[in-house]
Amino acid sequence: QVQLVESGGGVVQPGGSLRLTCAASGFTFSNFDIHWVRQAPGKGLEWVAIISYDGTYKFYSDSVKGRFTISRDNSKTTLFLHMDSLRAEDTAVYYCARSCGGDCYPGLDYWGQGTLVTVSS
Amino acid sequence: DIVMTQTPLSSPVTLGQPASISCRSSQSLVHSDGNTYLTWLQQRPGQPPRLLIYKISNRFSGVPDRFSGSGAGTDFTLKISRVEVEDVGVYYCMQGTQFPLTFGGGTKVEIK
């Protein structure tokens, strides 16, 4: 079955860096665009970034542009989010989510359980 | 960016009764390809979101038929025909017509 498992979250000081990982299994990873979506504690969902199936296309929200970098390694079926210059407002659970193929595109059809990033001194 | 506005913020519902959630976008969600990329997601307590409905009214695989979506242009509705205990959670609309993808603020469905 489709599985997405995030890791790499933790506590980091303002201005610090962190790299999140999303390990995918149960589907042909290299055929699907993948997103990062975050959720601040007790708040709603915020889209962060997308990377195309082959890594050639990337798009970011304005709130993270220039600070976060999305990348993927299709040979290892793994997605990454490198986060620099972290701010308190980046504190959130970070989810990776698969973009639907086929008719349900661009819905997000499978989500990981999320990894918590806390930015605090 | 397209702003998505959901109402109500909270919807207390009696078991077995219907529930309705509205979502309005700040501009038309009709894409140049003719599709309207409006989806609905459910987030149960302590769980990641789950896709319910895509392109306004299409139920995703495994979604019960008590969930239905409707609307066009800038106004959309999610209806639950008879609320069950497992439907408790927060519901989000999301537009995928234009980047950045944007979500509504969420509507909490709870049992009275």
mmCIF file with all atom_site columns, C-alpha atoms in Angstrom:
data_model
loop_
_atom_site.group_PDB
_atom_site.id
_atom_site.type_symbol
_atom_site.label_atom_id
_atom_site.label_alt_id
_atom_site.label_comp_id
_atom_site.label_asym_id
_atom_site.label_entity_id
_atom_site.label_seq_id
_atom_site.pdbx_PDB_ins_code
_atom_site.Cartn_x
_atom_site.Cartn_y
_atom_site.Cartn_z
_atom_site.occupancy
_atom_site.B_iso_or_equiv
_atom_site.pdbx_formal_charge
_atom_site.auth_seq_id
_atom_site.auth_comp_id
_atom_site.auth_asym_id
_atom_site.auth_atom_id
_atom_site.pdbx_PDB_model_num
ATOM 1   C CA . GLN A 1 1   ? 0.000   0.000  0.000   1.00 0.00 ? 1   GLN A CA 1
ATOM 2   C CA . VAL A 1 2   ? 1.030   3.621  -0.485  1.00 0.00 ? 2   VAL A CA 1
ATOM 3   C CA . GLN A 1 3   ? 3.117   4.891  2.419   1.00 0.00 ? 3   GLN A CA 1
ATOM 4   C CA . LEU A 1 4   ? 4.767   8.224  3.087   1.00 0.00 ? 4   LEU A CA 1
ATOM 5   C CA . VAL A 1 5   ? 6.886   8.509  6.214   1.00 0.00 ? 5   VAL A CA 1
ATOM 6   C CA . GLU A 1 6   ? 8.332   11.847 7.286   1.00 0.00 ? 6   GLU A CA 1
ATOM 7   C CA . SER A 1 7   ? 11.326  12.258 9.586   1.00 0.00 ? 7   SER A CA 1
ATOM 8   C CA . GLY A 1 8   ? 13.879  14.852 10.587  1.00 0.00 ? 8   GLY A CA 1
ATOM 9   C CA . GLY A 1 9   ? 11.752  17.149 12.694  1.00 0.00 ? 9   GLY A CA 1
ATOM 10  C CA . GLY A 1 10  ? 12.914  18.513 16.022  1.00 0.00 ? 10  GLY A CA 1
ATOM 11  C CA . VAL A 1 11  ? 13.722  21.644 17.971  1.00 0.00 ? 11  VAL A CA 1
ATOM 12  C CA . VAL A 1 12  ? 15.934  24.236 16.294  1.00 0.00 ? 12  VAL A CA 1
ATOM 13  C CA . GLN A 1 13  ? 16.923  27.768 17.222  1.00 0.00 ? 13  GLN A CA 1
ATOM 14  C CA . PRO A 1 14  ? 15.768  30.762 15.172  1.00 0.00 ? 14  PRO A CA 1
ATOM 15  C CA . GLY A 1 15  ? 18.080  31.227 12.225  1.00 0.00 ? 15  GLY A CA 1
ATOM 16  C CA . GLY A 1 16  ? 18.985  27.545 12.211  1.00 0.00 ? 16  GLY A CA 1
ATOM 17  C CA . SER A 1 17  ? 18.590  24.864 9.579   1.00 0.00 ? 17  SER A CA 1
ATOM 18  C CA . LEU A 1 18  ? 16.891  21.500 9.355   1.00 0.00 ? 18  LEU A CA 1
ATOM 19  C CA . ARG A 1 19  ? 16.371  18.869 6.668   1.00 0.00 ? 19  ARG A CA 1
ATOM 20  C CA . LEU A 1 20  ? 13.164  16.882 6.519   1.00 0.00 ? 20  LEU A CA 1
ATOM 21  C CA . THR A 1 21  ? 12.890  13.549 4.732   1.00 0.00 ? 21  THR A CA 1
ATOM 22  C CA . CYS A 1 22  ? 9.859   11.750 3.324   1.00 0.00 ? 22  CYS A CA 1
ATOM 23  C CA . ALA A 1 23  ? 10.380  8.078  2.517   1.00 0.00 ? 23  ALA A CA 1
ATOM 24  C CA . ALA A 1 24  ? 7.892   6.739  -0.011  1.00 0.00 ? 24  ALA A CA 1
ATOM 25  C CA . SER A 1 25  ? 6.861   3.171  -0.760  1.00 0.00 ? 25  SER A CA 1
ATOM 26  C CA . GLY A 1 26  ? 4.056   1.180  -2.332  1.00 0.00 ? 26  GLY A CA 1
ATOM 27  C CA . PHE A 1 27  ? 3.902   3.127  -5.603  1.00 0.00 ? 27  PHE A CA 1
ATOM 28  C CA . THR A 1 28  ? 6.104   4.217  -8.502  1.00 0.00 ? 28  THR A CA 1
ATOM 29  C CA . PHE A 1 29  ? 7.595   7.288  -6.823  1.00 0.00 ? 29  PHE A CA 1
ATOM 30  C CA . SER A 1 30  ? 9.142   8.686  -9.999  1.00 0.00 ? 30  SER A CA 1
ATOM 31  C CA . ASN A 1 31  ? 5.714   9.037  -11.635 1.00 0.00 ? 31  ASN A CA 1
ATOM 32  C CA . PHE A 1 32  ? 4.207   11.491 -9.120  1.00 0.00 ? 32  PHE A CA 1
ATOM 33  C CA . ASP A 1 33  ? 4.557   15.127 -8.116  1.00 0.00 ? 33  ASP A CA 1
ATOM 34  C CA . ILE A 1 34  ? 4.926   15.494 -4.343  1.00 0.00 ? 34  ILE A CA 1
ATOM 35  C CA . HIS A 1 35  ? 4.049   18.364 -1.999  1.00 0.00 ? 35  HIS A CA 1
ATOM 36  C CA . TRP A 1 36  ? 5.002   19.610 1.435   1.00 0.00 ? 36  TRP A CA 1
ATOM 37  C CA . VAL A 1 37  ? 2.112   21.017 3.477   1.00 0.00 ? 37  VAL A CA 1
ATOM 38  C CA . ARG A 1 38  ? 2.418   22.312 7.033   1.00 0.00 ? 38  ARG A CA 1
ATOM 39  C CA . GLN A 1 39  ? 0.089   22.878 9.957   1.00 0.00 ? 39  GLN A CA 1
ATOM 40  C CA . ALA A 1 40  ? 0.969   25.157 12.859  1.00 0.00 ? 40  ALA A CA 1
ATOM 41  C CA . PRO A 1 41  ? -0.222  23.893 16.269  1.00 0.00 ? 41  PRO A CA 1
ATOM 42  C CA . GLY A 1 42  ? -4.004  24.244 16.470  1.00 0.00 ? 42  GLY A CA 1
ATOM 43  C CA . LYS A 1 43  ? -4.177  25.952 13.086  1.00 0.00 ? 43  LYS A CA 1
ATOM 44  C CA . GLY A 1 44  ? -5.190  25.146 9.537   1.00 0.00 ? 44  GLY A CA 1
ATOM 45  C CA . LEU A 1 45  ? -3.288  23.767 6.572   1.00 0.00 ? 45  LEU A CA 1
ATOM 46  C CA . GLU A 1 46  ? -0.700  25.778 4.638   1.00 0.00 ? 46  GLU A CA 1
ATOM 47  C CA . TRP A 1 47  ? 0.810   24.634 1.373   1.00 0.00 ? 47  TRP A CA 1
ATOM 48  C CA . VAL A 1 48  ? 4.602   24.933 1.300   1.00 0.00 ? 48  VAL A CA 1
ATOM 49  C CA . ALA A 1 49  ? 6.085   23.541 -1.913  1.00 0.00 ? 49  ALA A CA 1
ATOM 50  C CA . ILE A 1 50  ? 5.753   21.122 -4.815  1.00 0.00 ? 50  ILE A CA 1
ATOM 51  C CA . ILE A 1 51  ? 8.294   19.214 -6.871  1.00 0.00 ? 51  ILE A CA 1
ATOM 52  C CA . SER A 1 52  ? 7.452   17.587 -10.173 1.00 0.00 ? 52  SER A CA 1
ATOM 53  C CA . TYR A 1 53  ? 7.821   13.854 -10.724 1.00 0.00 ? 53  TYR A CA 1
ATOM 54  C CA . ASP A 1 54  ? 11.242  14.276 -12.356 1.00 0.00 ? 54  ASP A CA 1
ATOM 55  C CA . GLY A 1 55  ? 12.484  17.115 -10.159 1.00 0.00 ? 55  GLY A CA 1
ATOM 56  C CA . THR A 1 56  ? 12.635  19.653 -12.963 1.00 0.00 ? 56  THR A CA 1
ATOM 57  C CA . TYR A 1 57  ? 9.789   21.831 -11.710 1.00 0.00 ? 57  TYR A CA 1
ATOM 58  C CA . LYS A 1 58  ? 9.609   23.324 -8.208  1.00 0.00 ? 58  LYS A CA 1
ATOM 59  C CA . PHE A 1 59  ? 7.291   25.937 -6.783  1.00 0.00 ? 59  PHE A CA 1
ATOM 60  C CA . TYR A 1 60  ? 7.208   27.517 -3.319  1.00 0.00 ? 60  TYR A CA 1
ATOM 61  C CA . SER A 1 61  ? 4.870   29.565 -1.201  1.00 0.00 ? 61  SER A CA 1
ATOM 62  C CA . ASP A 1 62  ? 5.976   33.163 -0.704  1.00 0.00 ? 62  ASP A CA 1
ATOM 63  C CA . SER A 1 63  ? 6.410   32.529 3.021   1.00 0.00 ? 63  SER A CA 1
ATOM 64  C CA . VAL A 1 64  ? 9.275   30.062 2.435   1.00 0.00 ? 64  VAL A CA 1
ATOM 65  C CA . LYS A 1 65  ? 10.689  31.113 -0.934  1.00 0.00 ? 65  LYS A CA 1
ATOM 66  C CA . GLY A 1 66  ? 14.432  31.691 -0.748  1.00 0.00 ? 66  GLY A CA 1
ATOM 67  C CA . ARG A 1 67  ? 14.729  29.858 2.584   1.00 0.00 ? 67  ARG A CA 1
ATOM 68  C CA . PHE A 1 68  ? 13.408  26.350 1.837   1.00 0.00 ? 68  PHE A CA 1
ATOM 69  C CA . THR A 1 69  ? 14.525  23.969 -0.912  1.00 0.00 ? 69  THR A CA 1
ATOM 70  C CA . ILE A 1 70  ? 12.548  20.954 -2.051  1.00 0.00 ? 70  ILE A CA 1
ATOM 71  C CA . SER A 1 71  ? 14.353  18.086 -3.754  1.00 0.00 ? 71  SER A CA 1
ATOM 72  C CA . ARG A 1 72  ? 13.960  14.381 -4.422  1.00 0.00 ? 72  ARG A CA 1
ATOM 73  C CA . ASP A 1 73  ? 16.003  11.274 -5.113  1.00 0.00 ? 73  ASP A CA 1
ATOM 74  C CA . ASN A 1 74  ? 13.925  8.979  -7.304  1.00 0.00 ? 74  ASN A CA 1
ATOM 75  C CA . SER A 1 75  ? 16.484  6.180  -7.047  1.00 0.00 ? 75  SER A CA 1
ATOM 76  C CA . LYS A 1 76  ? 15.876  6.136  -3.278  1.00 0.00 ? 76  LYS A CA 1
ATOM 77  C CA . THR A 1 77  ? 12.166  7.056  -3.454  1.00 0.00 ? 77  THR A CA 1
ATOM 78  C CA . THR A 1 78  ? 12.802  9.892  -1.048  1.00 0.00 ? 78  THR A CA 1
ATOM 79  C CA . LEU A 1 79  ? 11.676  13.517 -0.865  1.00 0.00 ? 79  LEU A CA 1
ATOM 80  C CA . PHE A 1 80  ? 13.527  16.229 1.028   1.00 0.00 ? 80  PHE A CA 1
ATOM 81  C CA . LEU A 1 81  ? 12.838  19.678 2.404   1.00 0.00 ? 81  LEU A CA 1
ATOM 82  C CA . HIS A 1 82  ? 15.907  21.667 3.360   1.00 0.00 ? 82  HIS A CA 1
ATOM 83  C CA . MET A 1 83  ? 14.944  24.572 5.610   1.00 0.00 ? 83  MET A CA 1
ATOM 84  C CA . ASP A 1 84  ? 17.285  27.487 6.303   1.00 0.00 ? 84  ASP A CA 1
ATOM 85  C CA . SER A 1 85  ? 16.907  30.723 8.267   1.00 0.00 ? 85  SER A CA 1
ATOM 86  C CA . LEU A 1 86  ? 14.128  29.207 10.328  1.00 0.00 ? 86  LEU A CA 1
ATOM 87  C CA . ARG A 1 87  ? 11.712  31.502 12.156  1.00 0.00 ? 87  ARG A CA 1
ATOM 88  C CA . ALA A 1 88  ? 9.297   30.970 15.015  1.00 0.00 ? 88  ALA A CA 1
ATOM 89  C CA . GLU A 1 89  ? 6.422   31.097 12.530  1.00 0.00 ? 89  GLU A CA 1
ATOM 90  C CA . ASP A 1 90  ? 7.815   28.018 10.756  1.00 0.00 ? 90  ASP A CA 1
ATOM 91  C CA . THR A 1 91  ? 6.860   25.933 13.808  1.00 0.00 ? 91  THR A CA 1
ATOM 92  C CA . ALA A 1 92  ? 4.433   23.321 12.497  1.00 0.00 ? 92  ALA A CA 1
ATOM 93  C CA . VAL A 1 93  ? 3.799   19.717 11.657  1.00 0.00 ? 93  VAL A CA 1
ATOM 94  C CA . TYR A 1 94  ? 5.170   19.161 8.165   1.00 0.00 ? 94  TYR A CA 1
ATOM 95  C CA . TYR A 1 95  ? 3.376   16.652 5.936   1.00 0.00 ? 95  TYR A CA 1
ATOM 96  C CA . CYS A 1 96  ? 4.477   15.246 2.615   1.00 0.00 ? 96  CYS A CA 1
ATOM 97  C CA . ALA A 1 97  ? 1.555   14.492 0.335   1.00 0.00 ? 97  ALA A CA 1
ATOM 98  C CA . ARG A 1 98  ? 1.307   12.822 -3.044  1.00 0.00 ? 98  ARG A CA 1
ATOM 99  C CA . SER A 1 99  ? -0.348  14.603 -5.922  1.00 0.00 ? 99  SER A CA 1
ATOM 100 C CA . CYS A 1 100 ? -3.023  12.448 -7.528  1.00 0.00 ? 100 CYS A CA 1
ATOM 101 C CA . GLY A 1 101 ? -2.266  10.983 -10.898 1.00 0.00 ? 101 GLY A CA 1
ATOM 102 C CA . GLY A 1 102 ? -5.067  10.714 -13.393 1.00 0.00 ? 102 GLY A CA 1
ATOM 103 C CA . ASP A 1 103 ? -8.514  12.207 -12.983 1.00 0.00 ? 103 ASP A CA 1
ATOM 104 C CA . CYS A 1 104 ? -8.133  13.408 -9.405  1.00 0.00 ? 104 CYS A CA 1
ATOM 105 C CA . TYR A 1 105 ? -5.108  15.599 -10.200 1.00 0.00 ? 105 TYR A CA 1
ATOM 106 C CA . PRO A 1 106 ? -4.113  17.915 -8.487  1.00 0.00 ? 106 PRO A CA 1
ATOM 107 C CA . GLY A 1 107 ? -5.786  16.568 -5.364  1.00 0.00 ? 107 GLY A CA 1
ATOM 108 C CA . LEU A 1 108 ? -3.501  15.324 -2.606  1.00 0.00 ? 108 LEU A CA 1
ATOM 109 C CA . ASP A 1 109 ? -4.463  11.677 -2.304  1.00 0.00 ? 109 ASP A CA 1
ATOM 110 C CA . TYR A 1 110 ? -1.987  10.238 0.205   1.00 0.00 ? 110 TYR A CA 1
ATOM 111 C CA . TRP A 1 111 ? -0.427  11.938 3.196   1.00 0.00 ? 111 TRP A CA 1
ATOM 112 C CA . GLY A 1 112 ? 2.236   10.989 5.685   1.00 0.00 ? 112 GLY A CA 1
ATOM 113 C CA . GLN A 1 113 ? 1.708   11.212 9.435   1.00 0.00 ? 113 GLN A CA 1
ATOM 114 C CA . GLY A 1 114 ? 3.819   14.367 9.642   1.00 0.00 ? 114 GLY A CA 1
ATOM 115 C CA . THR A 1 115 ? 6.932   15.472 11.523  1.00 0.00 ? 115 THR A CA 1
ATOM 116 C CA . LEU A 1 116 ? 6.965   18.318 14.044  1.00 0.00 ? 116 LEU A CA 1
ATOM 117 C CA . VAL A 1 117 ? 9.381   21.207 13.632  1.00 0.00 ? 117 VAL A CA 1
ATOM 118 C CA . THR A 1 118 ? 9.699   23.587 16.571  1.00 0.00 ? 118 THR A CA 1
ATOM 119 C CA . VAL A 1 119 ? 11.676  26.797 16.159  1.00 0.00 ? 119 VAL A CA 1
ATOM 120 C CA . SER A 1 120 ? 12.498  28.190 19.571  1.00 0.00 ? 120 SER A CA 1
ATOM 121 C CA . SER A 1 121 ? 15.412  29.536 21.555  1.00 0.00 ? 121 SER A CA 1
ATOM 122 C CA . ASP B 2 1   ? -3.097  34.353 -4.307  1.00 0.00 ? 1   ASP B CA 1
ATOM 123 C CA . ILE B 2 2   ? -6.603  32.903 -4.282  1.00 0.00 ? 2   ILE B CA 1
ATOM 124 C CA . VAL B 2 3   ? -8.223  33.276 -0.873  1.00 0.00 ? 3   VAL B CA 1
ATOM 125 C CA . MET B 2 4   ? -10.549 30.478 0.242   1.00 0.00 ? 4   MET B CA 1
ATOM 126 C CA . THR B 2 5   ? -13.188 31.342 2.832   1.00 0.00 ? 5   THR B CA 1
ATOM 127 C CA . GLN B 2 6   ? -15.164 28.665 4.642   1.00 0.00 ? 6   GLN B CA 1
ATOM 128 C CA . THR B 2 7   ? -18.330 28.969 6.676   1.00 0.00 ? 7   THR B CA 1
ATOM 129 C CA . PRO B 2 8   ? -19.291 28.138 9.332   1.00 0.00 ? 8   PRO B CA 1
ATOM 130 C CA . LEU B 2 9   ? -16.232 27.836 11.560  1.00 0.00 ? 9   LEU B CA 1
ATOM 131 C CA . SER B 2 10  ? -18.004 25.193 13.591  1.00 0.00 ? 10  SER B CA 1
ATOM 132 C CA . SER B 2 11  ? -21.003 22.978 12.915  1.00 0.00 ? 11  SER B CA 1
ATOM 133 C CA . PRO B 2 12  ? -22.566 21.095 15.835  1.00 0.00 ? 12  PRO B CA 1
ATOM 134 C CA . VAL B 2 13  ? -24.749 18.372 14.354  1.00 0.00 ? 13  VAL B CA 1
ATOM 135 C CA . THR B 2 14  ? -27.074 15.730 15.754  1.00 0.00 ? 14  THR B CA 1
ATOM 136 C CA . LEU B 2 15  ? -26.127 12.185 14.766  1.00 0.00 ? 15  LEU B CA 1
ATOM 137 C CA . GLY B 2 16  ? -28.036 11.115 11.678  1.00 0.00 ? 16  GLY B CA 1
ATOM 138 C CA . GLN B 2 17  ? -28.775 14.690 10.645  1.00 0.00 ? 17  GLN B CA 1
ATOM 139 C CA . PRO B 2 18  ? -27.275 16.497 7.648   1.00 0.00 ? 18  PRO B CA 1
ATOM 140 C CA . ALA B 2 19  ? -24.390 18.951 7.684   1.00 0.00 ? 19  ALA B CA 1
ATOM 141 C CA . SER B 2 20  ? -23.401 21.522 5.109   1.00 0.00 ? 20  SER B CA 1
ATOM 142 C CA . ILE B 2 21  ? -20.159 23.483 4.682   1.00 0.00 ? 21  ILE B CA 1
ATOM 143 C CA . SER B 2 22  ? -19.657 26.397 2.335   1.00 0.00 ? 22  SER B CA 1
ATOM 144 C CA . CYS B 2 23  ? -16.467 27.482 0.622   1.00 0.00 ? 23  CYS B CA 1
ATOM 145 C CA . ARG B 2 24  ? -16.003 30.629 -1.405  1.00 0.00 ? 24  ARG B CA 1
ATOM 146 C CA . SER B 2 25  ? -12.978 31.555 -3.482  1.00 0.00 ? 25  SER B CA 1
ATOM 147 C CA . SER B 2 26  ? -11.779 35.119 -4.133  1.00 0.00 ? 26  SER B CA 1
ATOM 148 C CA . GLN B 2 27  ? -11.735 34.424 -7.868  1.00 0.00 ? 27  GLN B CA 1
ATOM 149 C CA . SER B 2 28  ? -13.111 31.838 -10.242 1.00 0.00 ? 28  SER B CA 1
ATOM 150 C CA . LEU B 2 29  ? -11.558 28.396 -9.928  1.00 0.00 ? 29  LEU B CA 1
ATOM 151 C CA . VAL B 2 30  ? -12.254 27.505 -13.553 1.00 0.00 ? 30  VAL B CA 1
ATOM 152 C CA . HIS B 2 31  ? -8.909  26.576 -15.084 1.00 0.00 ? 31  HIS B CA 1
ATOM 153 C CA . SER B 2 32  ? -7.983  27.402 -18.676 1.00 0.00 ? 32  SER B CA 1
ATOM 154 C CA . ASP B 2 33  ? -8.403  23.687 -19.420 1.00 0.00 ? 33  ASP B CA 1
ATOM 155 C CA . GLY B 2 34  ? -12.072 23.923 -18.427 1.00 0.00 ? 34  GLY B CA 1
ATOM 156 C CA . ASN B 2 35  ? -11.757 22.009 -15.168 1.00 0.00 ? 35  ASN B CA 1
ATOM 157 C CA . THR B 2 36  ? -12.500 23.421 -11.731 1.00 0.00 ? 36  THR B CA 1
ATOM 158 C CA . TYR B 2 37  ? -9.897  22.178 -9.286  1.00 0.00 ? 37  TYR B CA 1
ATOM 159 C CA . LEU B 2 38  ? -11.746 22.392 -5.998  1.00 0.00 ? 38  LEU B CA 1
ATOM 160 C CA . THR B 2 39  ? -11.144 19.600 -3.501  1.00 0.00 ? 39  THR B CA 1
ATOM 161 C CA . TRP B 2 40  ? -12.404 18.794 -0.010  1.00 0.00 ? 40  TRP B CA 1
ATOM 162 C CA . LEU B 2 41  ? -10.348 17.126 2.691   1.00 0.00 ? 41  LEU B CA 1
ATOM 163 C CA . GLN B 2 42  ? -11.247 15.703 6.076   1.00 0.00 ? 42  GLN B CA 1
ATOM 164 C CA . GLN B 2 43  ? -8.932  15.746 9.076   1.00 0.00 ? 43  GLN B CA 1
ATOM 165 C CA . ARG B 2 44  ? -9.990  13.585 11.975  1.00 0.00 ? 44  ARG B CA 1
ATOM 166 C CA . PRO B 2 45  ? -8.522  14.394 15.404  1.00 0.00 ? 45  PRO B CA 1
ATOM 167 C CA . GLY B 2 46  ? -4.851  13.450 15.570  1.00 0.00 ? 46  GLY B CA 1
ATOM 168 C CA . GLN B 2 47  ? -4.757  12.293 11.969  1.00 0.00 ? 47  GLN B CA 1
ATOM 169 C CA . PRO B 2 48  ? -3.347  13.691 8.721   1.00 0.00 ? 48  PRO B CA 1
ATOM 170 C CA . PRO B 2 49  ? -5.812  15.077 6.191   1.00 0.00 ? 49  PRO B CA 1
ATOM 171 C CA . ARG B 2 50  ? -7.640  12.702 3.866   1.00 0.00 ? 50  ARG B CA 1
ATOM 172 C CA . LEU B 2 51  ? -8.910  13.447 0.355   1.00 0.00 ? 51  LEU B CA 1
ATOM 173 C CA . LEU B 2 52  ? -12.710 13.272 0.120   1.00 0.00 ? 52  LEU B CA 1
ATOM 174 C CA . ILE B 2 53  ? -13.806 15.067 -3.031  1.00 0.00 ? 53  ILE B CA 1
ATOM 175 C CA . TYR B 2 54  ? -11.968 16.320 -6.128  1.00 0.00 ? 54  TYR B CA 1
ATOM 176 C CA . LYS B 2 55  ? -13.050 18.553 -9.021  1.00 0.00 ? 55  LYS B CA 1
ATOM 177 C CA . ILE B 2 56  ? -16.054 19.834 -7.070  1.00 0.00 ? 56  ILE B CA 1
ATOM 178 C CA . SER B 2 57  ? -18.115 16.672 -6.888  1.00 0.00 ? 57  SER B CA 1
ATOM 179 C CA . ASN B 2 58  ? -16.083 13.498 -7.480  1.00 0.00 ? 58  ASN B CA 1
ATOM 180 C CA . ARG B 2 59  ? -15.756 11.227 -4.475  1.00 0.00 ? 59  ARG B CA 1
ATOM 181 C CA . PHE B 2 60  ? -12.288 9.780  -3.976  1.00 0.00 ? 60  PHE B CA 1
ATOM 182 C CA . SER B 2 61  ? -11.854 6.027  -3.672  1.00 0.00 ? 61  SER B CA 1
ATOM 183 C CA . GLY B 2 62  ? -13.414 4.606  -0.509  1.00 0.00 ? 62  GLY B CA 1
ATOM 184 C CA . VAL B 2 63  ? -15.324 7.750  0.460   1.00 0.00 ? 63  VAL B CA 1
ATOM 185 C CA . PRO B 2 64  ? -18.904 6.972  1.587   1.00 0.00 ? 64  PRO B CA 1
ATOM 186 C CA . ASP B 2 65  ? -21.695 8.241  -0.623  1.00 0.00 ? 65  ASP B CA 1
ATOM 187 C CA . ARG B 2 66  ? -23.161 10.302 2.221   1.00 0.00 ? 66  ARG B CA 1
ATOM 188 C CA . PHE B 2 67  ? -20.495 12.861 1.250   1.00 0.00 ? 67  PHE B CA 1
ATOM 189 C CA . SER B 2 68  ? -21.309 15.029 -1.757  1.00 0.00 ? 68  SER B CA 1
ATOM 190 C CA . GLY B 2 69  ? -19.862 18.156 -3.308  1.00 0.00 ? 69  GLY B CA 1
ATOM 191 C CA . SER B 2 70  ? -21.443 20.778 -5.507  1.00 0.00 ? 70  SER B CA 1
ATOM 192 C CA . GLY B 2 71  ? -20.948 24.292 -6.801  1.00 0.00 ? 71  GLY B CA 1
ATOM 193 C CA . ALA B 2 72  ? -19.336 26.228 -9.599  1.00 0.00 ? 72  ALA B CA 1
ATOM 194 C CA . GLY B 2 73  ? -17.132 29.241 -10.232 1.00 0.00 ? 73  GLY B CA 1
ATOM 195 C CA . THR B 2 74  ? -16.479 30.710 -6.802  1.00 0.00 ? 74  THR B CA 1
ATOM 196 C CA . ASP B 2 75  ? -19.089 29.034 -4.579  1.00 0.00 ? 75  ASP B CA 1
ATOM 197 C CA . PHE B 2 76  ? -18.907 25.451 -3.403  1.00 0.00 ? 76  PHE B CA 1
ATOM 198 C CA . THR B 2 77  ? -20.606 23.222 -0.848  1.00 0.00 ? 77  THR B CA 1
ATOM 199 C CA . LEU B 2 78  ? -19.789 19.977 0.916   1.00 0.00 ? 78  LEU B CA 1
ATOM 200 C CA . LYS B 2 79  ? -22.761 18.078 2.300   1.00 0.00 ? 79  LYS B CA 1
ATOM 201 C CA . ILE B 2 80  ? -22.915 15.122 4.632   1.00 0.00 ? 80  ILE B CA 1
ATOM 202 C CA . SER B 2 81  ? -26.375 13.580 4.271   1.00 0.00 ? 81  SER B CA 1
ATOM 203 C CA . ARG B 2 82  ? -26.412 11.828 7.667   1.00 0.00 ? 82  ARG B CA 1
ATOM 204 C CA . VAL B 2 83  ? -23.589 12.578 10.075  1.00 0.00 ? 83  VAL B CA 1
ATOM 205 C CA . GLU B 2 84  ? -21.961 9.606  11.776  1.00 0.00 ? 84  GLU B CA 1
ATOM 206 C CA . VAL B 2 85  ? -19.553 9.560  14.714  1.00 0.00 ? 85  VAL B CA 1
ATOM 207 C CA . GLU B 2 86  ? -16.598 8.888  12.405  1.00 0.00 ? 86  GLU B CA 1
ATOM 208 C CA . ASP B 2 87  ? -17.306 12.147 10.531  1.00 0.00 ? 87  ASP B CA 1
ATOM 209 C CA . VAL B 2 88  ? -16.160 14.266 13.483  1.00 0.00 ? 88  VAL B CA 1
ATOM 210 C CA . GLY B 2 89  ? -13.211 16.390 12.495  1.00 0.00 ? 89  GLY B CA 1
ATOM 211 C CA . VAL B 2 90  ? -12.179 19.459 10.540  1.00 0.00 ? 90  VAL B CA 1
ATOM 212 C CA . TYR B 2 91  ? -13.040 19.852 6.874   1.00 0.00 ? 91  TYR B CA 1
ATOM 213 C CA . TYR B 2 92  ? -10.986 21.936 4.467   1.00 0.00 ? 92  TYR B CA 1
ATOM 214 C CA . CYS B 2 93  ? -11.601 23.094 0.946   1.00 0.00 ? 93  CYS B CA 1
ATOM 215 C CA . MET B 2 94  ? -8.549  23.541 -1.244  1.00 0.00 ? 94  MET B CA 1
ATOM 216 C CA . GLN B 2 95  ? -8.061  25.068 -4.659  1.00 0.00 ? 95  GLN B CA 1
ATOM 217 C CA . GLY B 2 96  ? -5.601  23.553 -7.111  1.00 0.00 ? 96  GLY B CA 1
ATOM 218 C CA . THR B 2 97  ? -6.367  25.791 -10.059 1.00 0.00 ? 97  THR B CA 1
ATOM 219 C CA . GLN B 2 98  ? -3.442  28.108 -9.513  1.00 0.00 ? 98  GLN B CA 1
ATOM 220 C CA . PHE B 2 99  ? -0.198  28.102 -7.513  1.00 0.00 ? 99  PHE B CA 1
ATOM 221 C CA . PRO B 2 100 ? 0.176   28.622 -4.663  1.00 0.00 ? 100 PRO B CA 1
ATOM 222 C CA . LEU B 2 101 ? -2.371  26.020 -3.639  1.00 0.00 ? 101 LEU B CA 1
ATOM 223 C CA . THR B 2 102 ? -4.554  27.523 -0.928  1.00 0.00 ? 102 THR B CA 1
ATOM 224 C CA . PHE B 2 103 ? -6.809  26.091 1.733   1.00 0.00 ? 103 PHE B CA 1
ATOM 225 C CA . GLY B 2 104 ? -9.877  27.366 3.490   1.00 0.00 ? 104 GLY B CA 1
ATOM 226 C CA . GLY B 2 105 ? -9.571  27.990 7.199   1.00 0.00 ? 105 GLY B CA 1
ATOM 227 C CA . GLY B 2 106 ? -11.430 24.817 8.107   1.00 0.00 ? 106 GLY B CA 1
ATOM 228 C CA . THR B 2 107 ? -14.845 23.904 9.503   1.00 0.00 ? 107 THR B CA 1
ATOM 229 C CA . LYS B 2 108 ? -15.096 21.800 12.634  1.00 0.00 ? 108 LYS B CA 1
ATOM 230 C CA . VAL B 2 109 ? -17.889 19.225 12.574  1.00 0.00 ? 109 VAL B CA 1
ATOM 231 C CA . GLU B 2 110 ? -18.828 17.992 16.022  1.00 0.00 ? 110 GLU B CA 1
ATOM 232 C CA . ILE B 2 111 ? -21.678 16.071 17.559  1.00 0.00 ? 111 ILE B CA 1
ATOM 233 C CA . LYS B 2 112 ? -24.244 17.989 19.587  1.00 0.00 ? 112 LYS B CA 1
#
